[in-house]
Amino acid sequence: MATDCVFREDSYLRECSATVAGLTESGGIVLDRTVFYAASGGQPADRGVLVTATGDKLPIEGASYVDADKSEIAHVPMAATGLTLKVGEPVQAKIDWDLRYARMRMHTALHLLSAALPYPVTGGAVGDRDGRLDFDIPEAGLDKAEITQKLAQMITAGAEVRARWISDQDHVGEAAYGDRPGAADRDRRL
């Protein structure tokens, strides 16, 4: 059963109600829906907690896709807590919002960087304190001060940043970049 990834429609959601849909052999918890972003495309997974109907809290250290189509997400509990969940059990999934928001800001900064440098992106990584983009640049000789000035101008001017979905067809000719939810046949871009 595919996980409903509610974070794809609203990245500002901090929590959602869910039901345990499955348990993996490695101890992961698959929910029917989630606000947890699973590690993918150079972005780390969200951390947070699953709260049971009785108020017990199960700390989650990350989330990962369990299938090649990236349709099911397993929530990975921190070290053994003694708390076990059962299929069909309702939970509240809550992310570490401060961490998510820091990563969202870094992600947006990397999009601004890609707008300042007109070269194909070949890879990257997003963190909460730093990030990296890899570009296919034919010749060296970039001016760090000039790039920094362009970014500062975009930020000072309040450059519009908006999210939109693009199809796999729009990826033709692009370097692999970002989360491509195969089953959804679309990708979210900022």
GROMACS .gro file of N, CA and C in nm, residues 1 29 34 41 53 73 77 80 82 97 100 112 121-122 130-131 142 150-151 167-168 171 186:
model
   69
    1MET      N    1   0.085  -0.119   0.000
    1MET     CA    2   0.000   0.000   0.000
    1MET      C    3   0.089   0.124   0.000
   29ILE      N    4   0.858   0.135   1.046
   29ILE     CA    5   0.712   0.144   1.062
   29ILE      C    6   0.656   0.216   0.940
   34THR      N    7   0.198   1.030   0.585
   34THR     CA    8   0.305   1.084   0.667
   34THR      C    9   0.341   1.227   0.632
   41GLY      N   10   1.738   1.213  -0.307
   41GLY     CA   11   1.783   1.325  -0.388
   41GLY      C   12   1.879   1.420  -0.320
   53ALA      N   13  -0.211   0.653   2.069
   53ALA     CA   14  -0.338   0.701   2.124
   53ALA      C   15  -0.331   0.716   2.276
   73ILE      N   16   0.698   0.455   0.261
   73ILE     CA   17   0.800   0.512   0.348
   73ILE      C   18   0.798   0.439   0.482
   77PRO      N   19   1.271   0.390   1.387
   77PRO     CA   20   1.280   0.429   1.529
   77PRO      C   21   1.424   0.442   1.575
   80ALA      N   22   1.628   0.091   2.049
   80ALA     CA   23   1.517   0.021   2.114
   80ALA      C   24   1.461   0.098   2.234
   82GLY      N   25   1.149  -0.019   2.364
   82GLY     CA   26   1.056  -0.111   2.429
   82GLY      C   27   0.913  -0.091   2.382
   97TRP      N   28   1.021   2.021   1.373
   97TRP     CA   29   0.996   2.134   1.285
   97TRP      C   30   1.119   2.224   1.268
  100ARG      N   31   1.339   2.061   1.012
  100ARG     CA   32   1.277   2.068   0.878
  100ARG      C   33   1.288   2.209   0.821
  112LEU      N   34   1.824   2.925  -0.526
  112LEU     CA   35   1.871   3.058  -0.565
  112LEU      C   36   2.010   3.050  -0.626
  121VAL      N   37   2.288   2.137  -1.316
  121VAL     CA   38   2.317   2.080  -1.184
  121VAL      C   39   2.331   1.930  -1.200
  122THR      N   40   2.441   1.875  -1.147
  122THR     CA   41   2.465   1.731  -1.160
  122THR      C   42   2.451   1.656  -1.029
  130ASP      N   43   2.444   2.347   0.621
  130ASP     CA   44   2.517   2.369   0.498
  130ASP      C   45   2.456   2.287   0.386
  131GLY      N   46   2.496   2.318   0.265
  131GLY     CA   47   2.445   2.247   0.149
  131GLY      C   48   2.548   2.254   0.038
  142LEU      N   49   3.508   3.091  -1.182
  142LEU     CA   50   3.394   3.157  -1.120
  142LEU      C   51   3.445   3.257  -1.017
  150LYS      N   52   2.521   3.835  -0.634
  150LYS     CA   53   2.397   3.799  -0.703
  150LYS      C   54   2.296   3.738  -0.605
  151LEU      N   55   2.344   3.647  -0.520
  151LEU     CA   56   2.255   3.584  -0.423
  151LEU      C   57   2.200   3.687  -0.327
  167SER      N   58   0.644   1.727  -1.487
  167SER     CA   59   0.635   1.585  -1.522
  167SER      C   60   0.772   1.528  -1.556
  168ASP      N   61   0.778   1.396  -1.568
  168ASP     CA   62   0.902   1.331  -1.609
  168ASP      C   63   0.945   1.379  -1.748
  171HIS      N   64   1.179   1.656  -1.753
  171HIS     CA   65   1.314   1.624  -1.709
  171HIS      C   66   1.406   1.587  -1.824
  186ARG      N   67   0.575   1.279  -1.132
  186ARG     CA   68   0.594   1.423  -1.129
  186ARG      C   69   0.697   1.458  -1.023
   0.00000   0.00000   0.00000
